[in-house]
Short mmCIF file of C-alpha atoms and ligand atoms in Angstrom, two decimals:
data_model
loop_
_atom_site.label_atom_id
_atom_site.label_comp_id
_atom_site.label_asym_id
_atom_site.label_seq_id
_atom_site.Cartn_x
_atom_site.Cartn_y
_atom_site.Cartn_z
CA UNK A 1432 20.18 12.17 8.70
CA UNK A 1433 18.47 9.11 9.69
CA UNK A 1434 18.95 5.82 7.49
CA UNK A 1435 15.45 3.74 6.54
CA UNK A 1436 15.18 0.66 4.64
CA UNK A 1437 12.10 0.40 2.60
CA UNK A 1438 11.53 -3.24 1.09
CA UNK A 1439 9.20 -3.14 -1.71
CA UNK A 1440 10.53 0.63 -2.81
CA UNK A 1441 9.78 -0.05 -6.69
CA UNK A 1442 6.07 -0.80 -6.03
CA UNK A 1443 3.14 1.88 -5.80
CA UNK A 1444 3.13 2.76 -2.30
CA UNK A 1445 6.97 1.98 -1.57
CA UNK A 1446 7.83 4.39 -4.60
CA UNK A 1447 5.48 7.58 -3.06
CA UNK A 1448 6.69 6.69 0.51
CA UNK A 1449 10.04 7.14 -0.63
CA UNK A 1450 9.46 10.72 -2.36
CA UNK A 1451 7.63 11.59 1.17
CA UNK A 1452 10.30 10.47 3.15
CA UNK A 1453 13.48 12.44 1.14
CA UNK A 1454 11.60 15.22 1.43
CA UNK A 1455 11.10 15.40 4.72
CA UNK A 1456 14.89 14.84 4.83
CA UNK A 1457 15.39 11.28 5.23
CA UNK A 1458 17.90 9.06 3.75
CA UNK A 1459 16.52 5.87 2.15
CA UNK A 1460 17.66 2.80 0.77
CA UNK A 1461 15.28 0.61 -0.97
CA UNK A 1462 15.67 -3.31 -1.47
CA UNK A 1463 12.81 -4.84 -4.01
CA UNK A 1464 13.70 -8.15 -6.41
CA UNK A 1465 11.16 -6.48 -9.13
CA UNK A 1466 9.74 -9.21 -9.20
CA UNK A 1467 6.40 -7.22 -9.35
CA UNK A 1468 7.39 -3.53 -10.02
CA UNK A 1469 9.68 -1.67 -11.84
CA UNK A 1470 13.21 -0.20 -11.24
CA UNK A 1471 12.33 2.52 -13.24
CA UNK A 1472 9.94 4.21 -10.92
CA UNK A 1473 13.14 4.94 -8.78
CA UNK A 1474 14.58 7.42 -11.55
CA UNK A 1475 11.03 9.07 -11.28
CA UNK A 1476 11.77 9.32 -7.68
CA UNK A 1477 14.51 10.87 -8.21
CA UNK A 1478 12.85 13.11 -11.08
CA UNK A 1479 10.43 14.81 -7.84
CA UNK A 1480 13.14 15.14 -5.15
CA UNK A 1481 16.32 15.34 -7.26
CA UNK A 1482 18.34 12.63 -5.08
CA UNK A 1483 19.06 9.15 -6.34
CA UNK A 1484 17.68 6.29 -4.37
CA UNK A 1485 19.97 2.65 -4.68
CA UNK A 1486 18.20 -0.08 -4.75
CA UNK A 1487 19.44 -3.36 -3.69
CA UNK A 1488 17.67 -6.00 -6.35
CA UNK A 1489 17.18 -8.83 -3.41
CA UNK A 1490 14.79 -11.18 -2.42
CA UNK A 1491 13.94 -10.65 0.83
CA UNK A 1492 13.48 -14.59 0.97
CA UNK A 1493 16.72 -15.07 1.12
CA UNK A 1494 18.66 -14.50 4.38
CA UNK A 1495 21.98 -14.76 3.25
CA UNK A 1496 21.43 -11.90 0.64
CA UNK A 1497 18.90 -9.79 3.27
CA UNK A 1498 21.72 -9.84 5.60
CA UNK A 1499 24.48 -8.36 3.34
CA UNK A 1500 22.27 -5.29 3.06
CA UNK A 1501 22.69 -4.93 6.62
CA UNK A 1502 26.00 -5.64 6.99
CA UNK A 1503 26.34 -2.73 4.40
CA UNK A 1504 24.61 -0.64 6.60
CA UNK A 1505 25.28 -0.73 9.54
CA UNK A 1506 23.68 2.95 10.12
CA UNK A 1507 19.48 1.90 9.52
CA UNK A 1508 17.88 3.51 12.18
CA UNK A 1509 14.45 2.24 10.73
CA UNK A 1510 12.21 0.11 8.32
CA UNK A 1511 9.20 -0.21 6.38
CA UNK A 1512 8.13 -3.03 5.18
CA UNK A 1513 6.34 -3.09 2.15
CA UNK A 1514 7.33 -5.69 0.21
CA UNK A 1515 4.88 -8.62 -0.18
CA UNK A 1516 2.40 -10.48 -2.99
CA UNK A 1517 -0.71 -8.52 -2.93
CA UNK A 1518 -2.80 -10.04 -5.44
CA UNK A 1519 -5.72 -11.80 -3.63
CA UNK A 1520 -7.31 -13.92 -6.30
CA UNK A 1521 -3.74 -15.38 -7.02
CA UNK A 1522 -3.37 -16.04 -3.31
CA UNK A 1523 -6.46 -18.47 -3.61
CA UNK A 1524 -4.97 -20.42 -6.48
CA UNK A 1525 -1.63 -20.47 -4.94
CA UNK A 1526 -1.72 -20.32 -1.18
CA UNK A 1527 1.58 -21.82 -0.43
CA UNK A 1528 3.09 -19.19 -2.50
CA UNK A 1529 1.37 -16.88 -0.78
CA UNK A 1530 2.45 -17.97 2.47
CA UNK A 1531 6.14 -18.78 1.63
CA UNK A 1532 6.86 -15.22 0.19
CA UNK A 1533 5.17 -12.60 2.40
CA UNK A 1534 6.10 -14.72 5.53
CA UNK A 1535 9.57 -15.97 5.00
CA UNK A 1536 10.46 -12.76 3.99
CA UNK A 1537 9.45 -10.92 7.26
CA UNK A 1538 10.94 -13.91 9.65
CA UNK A 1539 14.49 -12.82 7.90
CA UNK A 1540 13.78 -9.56 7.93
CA UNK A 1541 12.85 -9.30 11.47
CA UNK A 1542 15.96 -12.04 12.21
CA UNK A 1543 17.97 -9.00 11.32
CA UNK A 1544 16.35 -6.65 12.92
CA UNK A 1545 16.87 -8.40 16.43
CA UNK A 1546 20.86 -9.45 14.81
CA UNK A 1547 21.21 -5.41 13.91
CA UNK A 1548 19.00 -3.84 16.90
CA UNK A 1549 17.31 -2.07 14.58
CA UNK A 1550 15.15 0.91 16.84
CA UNK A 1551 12.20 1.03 14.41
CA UNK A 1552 9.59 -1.24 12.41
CA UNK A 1553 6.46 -0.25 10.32
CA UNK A 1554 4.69 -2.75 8.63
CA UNK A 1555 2.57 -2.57 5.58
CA UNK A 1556 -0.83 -4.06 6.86
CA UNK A 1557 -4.46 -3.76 5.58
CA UNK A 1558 -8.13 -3.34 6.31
CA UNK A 1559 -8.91 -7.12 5.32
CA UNK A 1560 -7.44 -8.04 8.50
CA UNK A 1561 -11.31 -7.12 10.09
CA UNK A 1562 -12.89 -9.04 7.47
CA UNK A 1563 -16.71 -8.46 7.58
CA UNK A 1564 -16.92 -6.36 10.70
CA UNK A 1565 -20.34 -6.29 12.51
CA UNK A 1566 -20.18 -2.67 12.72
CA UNK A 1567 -18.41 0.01 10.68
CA UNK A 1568 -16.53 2.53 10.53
CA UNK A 1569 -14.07 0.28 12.25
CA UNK A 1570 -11.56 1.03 14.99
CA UNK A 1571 -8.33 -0.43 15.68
CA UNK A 1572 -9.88 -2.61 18.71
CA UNK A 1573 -12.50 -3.83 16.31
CA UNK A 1574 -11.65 -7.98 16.74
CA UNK A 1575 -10.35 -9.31 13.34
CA UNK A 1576 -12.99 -11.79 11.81
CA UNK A 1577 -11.39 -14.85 9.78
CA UNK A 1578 -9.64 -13.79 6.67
CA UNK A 1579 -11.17 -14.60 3.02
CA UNK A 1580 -8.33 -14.89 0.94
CA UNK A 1581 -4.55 -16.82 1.84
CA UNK A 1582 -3.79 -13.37 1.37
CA UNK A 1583 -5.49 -11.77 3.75
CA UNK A 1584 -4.03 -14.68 6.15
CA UNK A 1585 -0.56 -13.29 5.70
CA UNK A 1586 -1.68 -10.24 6.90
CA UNK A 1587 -3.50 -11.66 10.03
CA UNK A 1588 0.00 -14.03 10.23
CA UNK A 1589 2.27 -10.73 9.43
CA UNK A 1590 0.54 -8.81 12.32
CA UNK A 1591 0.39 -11.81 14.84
CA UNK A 1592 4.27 -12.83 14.07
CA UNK A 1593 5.27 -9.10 14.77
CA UNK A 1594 3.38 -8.77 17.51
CA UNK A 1595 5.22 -11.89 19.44
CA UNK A 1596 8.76 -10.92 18.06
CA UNK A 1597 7.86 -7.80 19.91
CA UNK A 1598 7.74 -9.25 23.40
CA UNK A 1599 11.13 -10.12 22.98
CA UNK A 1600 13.38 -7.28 21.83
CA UNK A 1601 13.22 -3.44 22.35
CA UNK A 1602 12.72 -2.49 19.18
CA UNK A 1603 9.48 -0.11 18.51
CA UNK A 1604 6.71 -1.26 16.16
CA UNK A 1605 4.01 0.49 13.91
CA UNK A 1606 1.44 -2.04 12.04
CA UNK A 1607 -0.43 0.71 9.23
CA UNK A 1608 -3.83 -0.70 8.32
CA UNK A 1609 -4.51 0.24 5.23
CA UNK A 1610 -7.64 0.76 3.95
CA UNK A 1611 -8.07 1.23 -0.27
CA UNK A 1612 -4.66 2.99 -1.31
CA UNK A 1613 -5.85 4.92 -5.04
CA UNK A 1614 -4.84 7.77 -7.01
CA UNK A 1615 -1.01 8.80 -8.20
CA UNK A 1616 1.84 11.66 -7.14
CA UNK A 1617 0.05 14.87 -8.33
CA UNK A 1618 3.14 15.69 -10.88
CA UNK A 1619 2.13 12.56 -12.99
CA UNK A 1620 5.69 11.29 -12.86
CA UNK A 1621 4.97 8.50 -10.52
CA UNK A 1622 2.00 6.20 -9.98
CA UNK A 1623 0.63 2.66 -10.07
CA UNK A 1624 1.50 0.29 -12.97
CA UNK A 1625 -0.53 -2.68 -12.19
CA UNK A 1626 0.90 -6.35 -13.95
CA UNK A 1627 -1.93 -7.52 -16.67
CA UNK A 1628 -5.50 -6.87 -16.23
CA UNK A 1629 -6.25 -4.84 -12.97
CA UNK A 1630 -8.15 -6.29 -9.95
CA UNK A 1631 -8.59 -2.82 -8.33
CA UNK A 1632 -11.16 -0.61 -8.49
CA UNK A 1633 -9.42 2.76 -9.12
CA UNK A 1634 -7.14 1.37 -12.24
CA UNK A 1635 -9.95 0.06 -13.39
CA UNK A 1636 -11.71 2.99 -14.05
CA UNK A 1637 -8.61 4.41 -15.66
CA UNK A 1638 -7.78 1.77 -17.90
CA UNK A 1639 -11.55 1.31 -19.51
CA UNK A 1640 -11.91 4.58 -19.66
CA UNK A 1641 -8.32 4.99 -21.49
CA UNK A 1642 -9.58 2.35 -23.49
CA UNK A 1643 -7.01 -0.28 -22.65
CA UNK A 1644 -10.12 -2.62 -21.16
CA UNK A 1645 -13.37 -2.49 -23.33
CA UNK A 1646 -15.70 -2.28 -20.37
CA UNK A 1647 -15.43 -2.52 -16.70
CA UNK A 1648 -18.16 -3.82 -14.11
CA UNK A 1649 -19.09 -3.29 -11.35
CA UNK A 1650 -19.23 -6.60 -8.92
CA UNK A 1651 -22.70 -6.47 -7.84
CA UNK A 1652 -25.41 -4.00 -6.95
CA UNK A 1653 -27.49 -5.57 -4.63
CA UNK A 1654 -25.73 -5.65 -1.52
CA UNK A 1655 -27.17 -3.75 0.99
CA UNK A 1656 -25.85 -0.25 0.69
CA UNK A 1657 -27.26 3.20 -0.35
CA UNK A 1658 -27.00 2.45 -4.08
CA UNK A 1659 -26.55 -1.67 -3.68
CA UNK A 1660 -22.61 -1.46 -4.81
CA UNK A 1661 -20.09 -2.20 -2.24
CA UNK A 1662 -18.81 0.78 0.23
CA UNK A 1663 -15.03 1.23 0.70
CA UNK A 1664 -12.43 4.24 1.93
CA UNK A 1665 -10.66 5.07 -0.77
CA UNK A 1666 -7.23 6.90 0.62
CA UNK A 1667 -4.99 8.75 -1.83
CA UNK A 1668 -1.34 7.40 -1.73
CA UNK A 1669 0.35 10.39 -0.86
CA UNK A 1670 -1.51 11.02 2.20
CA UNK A 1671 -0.76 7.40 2.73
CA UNK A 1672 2.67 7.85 2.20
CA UNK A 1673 2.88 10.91 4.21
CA UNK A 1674 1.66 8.17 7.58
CA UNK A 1675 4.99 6.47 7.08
CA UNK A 1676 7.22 9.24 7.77
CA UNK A 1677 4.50 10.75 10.51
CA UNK A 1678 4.97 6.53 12.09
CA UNK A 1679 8.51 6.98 12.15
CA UNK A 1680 8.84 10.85 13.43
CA UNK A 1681 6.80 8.97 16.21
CA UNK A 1682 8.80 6.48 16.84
CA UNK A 1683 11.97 8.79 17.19
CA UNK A 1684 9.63 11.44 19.13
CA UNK A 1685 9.79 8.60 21.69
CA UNK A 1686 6.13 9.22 21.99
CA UNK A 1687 5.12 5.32 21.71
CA UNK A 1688 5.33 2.96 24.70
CA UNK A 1689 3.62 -0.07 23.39
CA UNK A 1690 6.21 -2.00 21.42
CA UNK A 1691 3.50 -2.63 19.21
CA UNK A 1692 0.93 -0.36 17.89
CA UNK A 1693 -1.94 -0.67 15.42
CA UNK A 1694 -3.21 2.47 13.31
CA UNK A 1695 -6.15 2.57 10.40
CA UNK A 1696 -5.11 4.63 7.88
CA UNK A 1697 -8.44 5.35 5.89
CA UNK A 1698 -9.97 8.68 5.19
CA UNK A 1699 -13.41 8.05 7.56
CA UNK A 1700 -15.49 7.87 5.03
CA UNK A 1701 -17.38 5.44 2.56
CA UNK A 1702 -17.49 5.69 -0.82
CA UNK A 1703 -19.88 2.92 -3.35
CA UNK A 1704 -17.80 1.82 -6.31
CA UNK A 1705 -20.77 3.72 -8.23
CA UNK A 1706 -20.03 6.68 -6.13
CA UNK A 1707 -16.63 6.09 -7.44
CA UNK A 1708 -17.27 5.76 -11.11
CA UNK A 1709 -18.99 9.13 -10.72
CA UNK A 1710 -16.67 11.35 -9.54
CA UNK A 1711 -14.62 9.67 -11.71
CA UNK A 1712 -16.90 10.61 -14.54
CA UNK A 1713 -17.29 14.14 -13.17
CA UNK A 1714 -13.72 15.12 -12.78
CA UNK A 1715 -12.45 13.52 -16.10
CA UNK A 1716 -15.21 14.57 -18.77
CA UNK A 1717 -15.56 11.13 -19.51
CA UNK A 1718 -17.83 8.76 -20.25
CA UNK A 1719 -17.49 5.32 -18.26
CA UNK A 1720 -18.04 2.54 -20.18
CA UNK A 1721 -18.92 0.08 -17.49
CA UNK A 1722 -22.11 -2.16 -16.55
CA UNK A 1723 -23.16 -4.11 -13.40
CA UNK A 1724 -22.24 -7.32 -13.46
CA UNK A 1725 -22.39 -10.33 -10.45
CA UNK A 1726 -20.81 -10.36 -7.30
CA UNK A 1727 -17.19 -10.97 -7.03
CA UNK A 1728 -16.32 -13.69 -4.59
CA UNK A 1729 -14.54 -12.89 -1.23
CA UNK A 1730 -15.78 -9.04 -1.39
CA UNK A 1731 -16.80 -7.77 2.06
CA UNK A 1732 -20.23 -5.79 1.46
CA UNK A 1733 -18.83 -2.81 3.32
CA UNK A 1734 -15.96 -1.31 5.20
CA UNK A 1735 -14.67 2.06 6.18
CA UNK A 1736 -12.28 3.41 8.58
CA UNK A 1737 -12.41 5.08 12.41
CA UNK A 1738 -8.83 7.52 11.48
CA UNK A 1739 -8.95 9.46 14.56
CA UNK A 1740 -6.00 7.26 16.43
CA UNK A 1741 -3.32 8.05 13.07
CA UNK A 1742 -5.09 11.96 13.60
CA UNK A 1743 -4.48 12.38 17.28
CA UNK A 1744 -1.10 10.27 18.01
CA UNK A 1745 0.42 10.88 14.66
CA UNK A 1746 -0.96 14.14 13.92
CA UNK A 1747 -1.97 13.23 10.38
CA UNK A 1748 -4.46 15.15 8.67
CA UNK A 1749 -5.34 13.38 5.03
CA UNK A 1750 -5.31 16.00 2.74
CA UNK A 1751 -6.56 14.45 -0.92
CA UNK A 1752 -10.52 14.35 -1.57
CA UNK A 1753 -12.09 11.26 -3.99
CA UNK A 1754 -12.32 13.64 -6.60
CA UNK A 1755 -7.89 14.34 -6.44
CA UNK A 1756 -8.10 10.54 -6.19
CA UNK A 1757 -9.75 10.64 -9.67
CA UNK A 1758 -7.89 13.58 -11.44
CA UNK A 1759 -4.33 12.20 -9.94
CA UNK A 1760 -4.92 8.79 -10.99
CA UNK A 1761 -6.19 9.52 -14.81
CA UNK A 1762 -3.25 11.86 -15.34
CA UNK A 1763 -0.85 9.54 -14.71
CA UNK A 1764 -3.33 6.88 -16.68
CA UNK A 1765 -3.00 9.40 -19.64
CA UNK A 1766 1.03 10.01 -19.02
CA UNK A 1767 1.41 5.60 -19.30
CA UNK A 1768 -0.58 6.29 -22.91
CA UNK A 1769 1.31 9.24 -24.20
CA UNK A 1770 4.70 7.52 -23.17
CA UNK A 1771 4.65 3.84 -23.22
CA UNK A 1772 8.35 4.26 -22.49
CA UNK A 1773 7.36 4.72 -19.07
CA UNK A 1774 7.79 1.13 -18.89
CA UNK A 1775 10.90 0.96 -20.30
CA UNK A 1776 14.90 1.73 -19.40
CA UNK A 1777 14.46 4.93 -20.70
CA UNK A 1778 12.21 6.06 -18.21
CA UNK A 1779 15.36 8.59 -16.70
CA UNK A 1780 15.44 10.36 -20.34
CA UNK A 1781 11.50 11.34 -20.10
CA UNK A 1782 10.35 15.02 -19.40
C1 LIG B 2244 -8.56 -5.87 -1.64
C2 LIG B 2244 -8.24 -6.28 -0.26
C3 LIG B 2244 -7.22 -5.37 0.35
C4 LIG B 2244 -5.99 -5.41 -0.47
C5 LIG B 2244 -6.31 -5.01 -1.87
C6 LIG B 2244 -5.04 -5.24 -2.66
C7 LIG B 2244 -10.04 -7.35 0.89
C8 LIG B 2244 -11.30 -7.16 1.64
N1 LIG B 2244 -9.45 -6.25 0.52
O1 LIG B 2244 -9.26 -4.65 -1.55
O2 LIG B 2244 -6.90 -5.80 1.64
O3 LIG B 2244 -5.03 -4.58 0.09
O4 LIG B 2244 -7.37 -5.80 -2.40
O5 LIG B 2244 -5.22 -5.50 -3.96
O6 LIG B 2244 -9.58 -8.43 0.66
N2 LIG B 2244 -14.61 -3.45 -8.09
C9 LIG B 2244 -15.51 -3.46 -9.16
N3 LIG B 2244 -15.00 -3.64 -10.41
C10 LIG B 2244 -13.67 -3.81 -10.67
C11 LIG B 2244 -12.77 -3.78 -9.58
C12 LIG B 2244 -13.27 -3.62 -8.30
O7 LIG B 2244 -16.71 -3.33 -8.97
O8 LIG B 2244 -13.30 -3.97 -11.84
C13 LIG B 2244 -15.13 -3.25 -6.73
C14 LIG B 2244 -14.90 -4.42 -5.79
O9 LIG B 2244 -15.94 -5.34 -5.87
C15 LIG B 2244 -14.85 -3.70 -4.45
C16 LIG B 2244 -14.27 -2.32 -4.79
O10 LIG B 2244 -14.45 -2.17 -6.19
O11 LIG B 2244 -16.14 -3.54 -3.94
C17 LIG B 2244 -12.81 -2.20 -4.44
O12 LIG B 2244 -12.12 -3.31 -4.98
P1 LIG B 2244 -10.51 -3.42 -4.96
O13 LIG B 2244 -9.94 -2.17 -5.49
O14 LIG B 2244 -10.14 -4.72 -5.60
O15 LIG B 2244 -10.18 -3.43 -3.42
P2 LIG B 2244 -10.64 -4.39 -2.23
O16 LIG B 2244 -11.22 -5.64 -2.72
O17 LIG B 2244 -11.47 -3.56 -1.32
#
């Protein structure tokens, strides 16, 4: 059974990557400082595939500690790398944070994958690497416009620093593009639990319409789209999740010659954020309390993925539709309500 290292296990995609990956008979290891995400999600993990998944409470900033996991383990045949600051409107206030975590951490991560010759890499990247593209959907030769956020510059960084460490050892590489990861594990055991008031879309929704947030808006409707609200491809996380243990079957299939290789992981098509509030809407039974309110700054006007790379190479197939988006992502919304214990050490002892 092959050994994989996920950094950032405890956060929303880590956590559903992991359930993919056990059950699809890997062995995983997960190594996340909490200092965004919960522990607790792990024994949920374990809840869905009945095997216990250690977790090595480390920041990936520091070598010294990194390194011990490795010297522990001297069997990883693979990692994903997850683990970062996502948040981009905190990026803008603090940049150098920014910078110092999600880059630091990769150099000593990647300083032990050349130390270790670890075979296999896949990094966590995203859609804002392409900015505003001049043309959508966009493909994975689409040329990356400047990044709007010091977030979205560790991504560019994070792709560029991989992509040179590449040229220089044999290990095999996978950068996922992520377009808009949404929507929960369809058992309602495991999902998102954003940190204070939620900057994405999907939560959003959830959260006015569970009433924890009055009233949501929408950030402008006069951009030029079908209905004036910005477009987007919202991906369910278990068929994102499900790409991560496709990348690596690749890898291992010996299929990939590049040492480096890009893939969009979107569902190919656009969906407006009022689009969104009404499927939301329709596969609920509730009533949105939301109104349009003014642009939010940074927001690209539209973007949506080209998938058929990740279909043909790795074979995936995204199952989820917007509407299991919706119905996954307000039970586990109406789970956090009925059992605000969720959040606590008692999460093992739930139901
Ligand atoms: C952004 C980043 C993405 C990153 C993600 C992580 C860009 C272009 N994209 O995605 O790379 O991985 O954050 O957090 O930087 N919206 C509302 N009302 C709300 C919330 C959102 O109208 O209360 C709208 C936004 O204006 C946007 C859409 O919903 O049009 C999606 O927003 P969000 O979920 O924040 O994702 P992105 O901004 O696309």
């Amino acid at each position: 059974m092959a050994k994989i290292l996920v950094t950032g296990g405890c956060g929303f995609i880590g956590s559903h990557t992991i359930v993919d990956l056990v059950e699809n008979g890997y062995e995983v290891i997960s190594v996340d400082n909490n200092s965004r995400s919960n522990p607790n999600i792990l024994l949920g993990v374990e809840k869905i595939t009945g095997k216990k998944v250690k977790n090595y409470k480390v920041d990936l900033c520091n070598f010294d500690d990194t390194f011990a996991i490795f010297q522990e383990n001297t069997d990883i045949s693979g990692i994903i790398h997850f683990a970062a600051y996502k948040a981009v409107g905190e990026s803008v206030a603090q940049p150098l944070m920014y910078f110092e975590n999600n880059l630091v951490s990769l150099i000593n991560l990647l300083k032990c994958v050349q130390e270790f010759n670890i075979p296999h890499f896949v990094f966590s990247s995203s859609c804002t690497v392409y900015g505003e593209p001049d043309e959508i959907p966009v493909t994975e030769k689409t040329t990356p416009k400047p990044a709007e956020s010091p977030y979205g510059y560790t991504k560019q960084m994070s792709e560029q620093i991989i992509n040179e460490f590449a040229k220089a050892v044999t290990t095999k590489h996978i950068l996922l593009r992520y377009f808009n990861p949404a929507g929960a594990h369809p058992s309602g055991i495991i999902g998102e639990m954003p940190l204070g008031k939620p900057q994405n879309l999907v939560p959003a929704i959830t959260q006015t319409a569970i009433g924890r947030i009055e009233k949501m808006h929408v950030f402008g409707n006069d951009y030029p789209t079908r209905d004036g609200s910005n477009m987007r491809d919202y991906i369910h996380v278990c068929d994102l999740a499900h790409a991560h243990t496709l990348s690596l079957q690749y890898l291992e299939s010996g299929k990939q010659t590049e040492r480096c290789k890009v893939f969009n992981l979107g569902t190919g098509s656009g969906i407006t954020v009022l689009e969104a509030i009404h499927a939301f809407e329709k596969t609920s039974g509730e009533k949105l309390n939301y109104e349009i309110g003014p642009r939010r700054p940074g927001d690209v006007v539209a973007i949506y993925a080209n998938n058929d790379l990740a279909r043909e190479e790795l074979g995936w197939n995204p199952q989820y539709s917007l509407e299991d988006i919706m119905s996954t992502a307000w039970k586990w919304e109406q789970r956090l309500k009925a059992d605000e214990t969720v959040f606590s050490s008692q999460y093992g002892e739930l139901n």
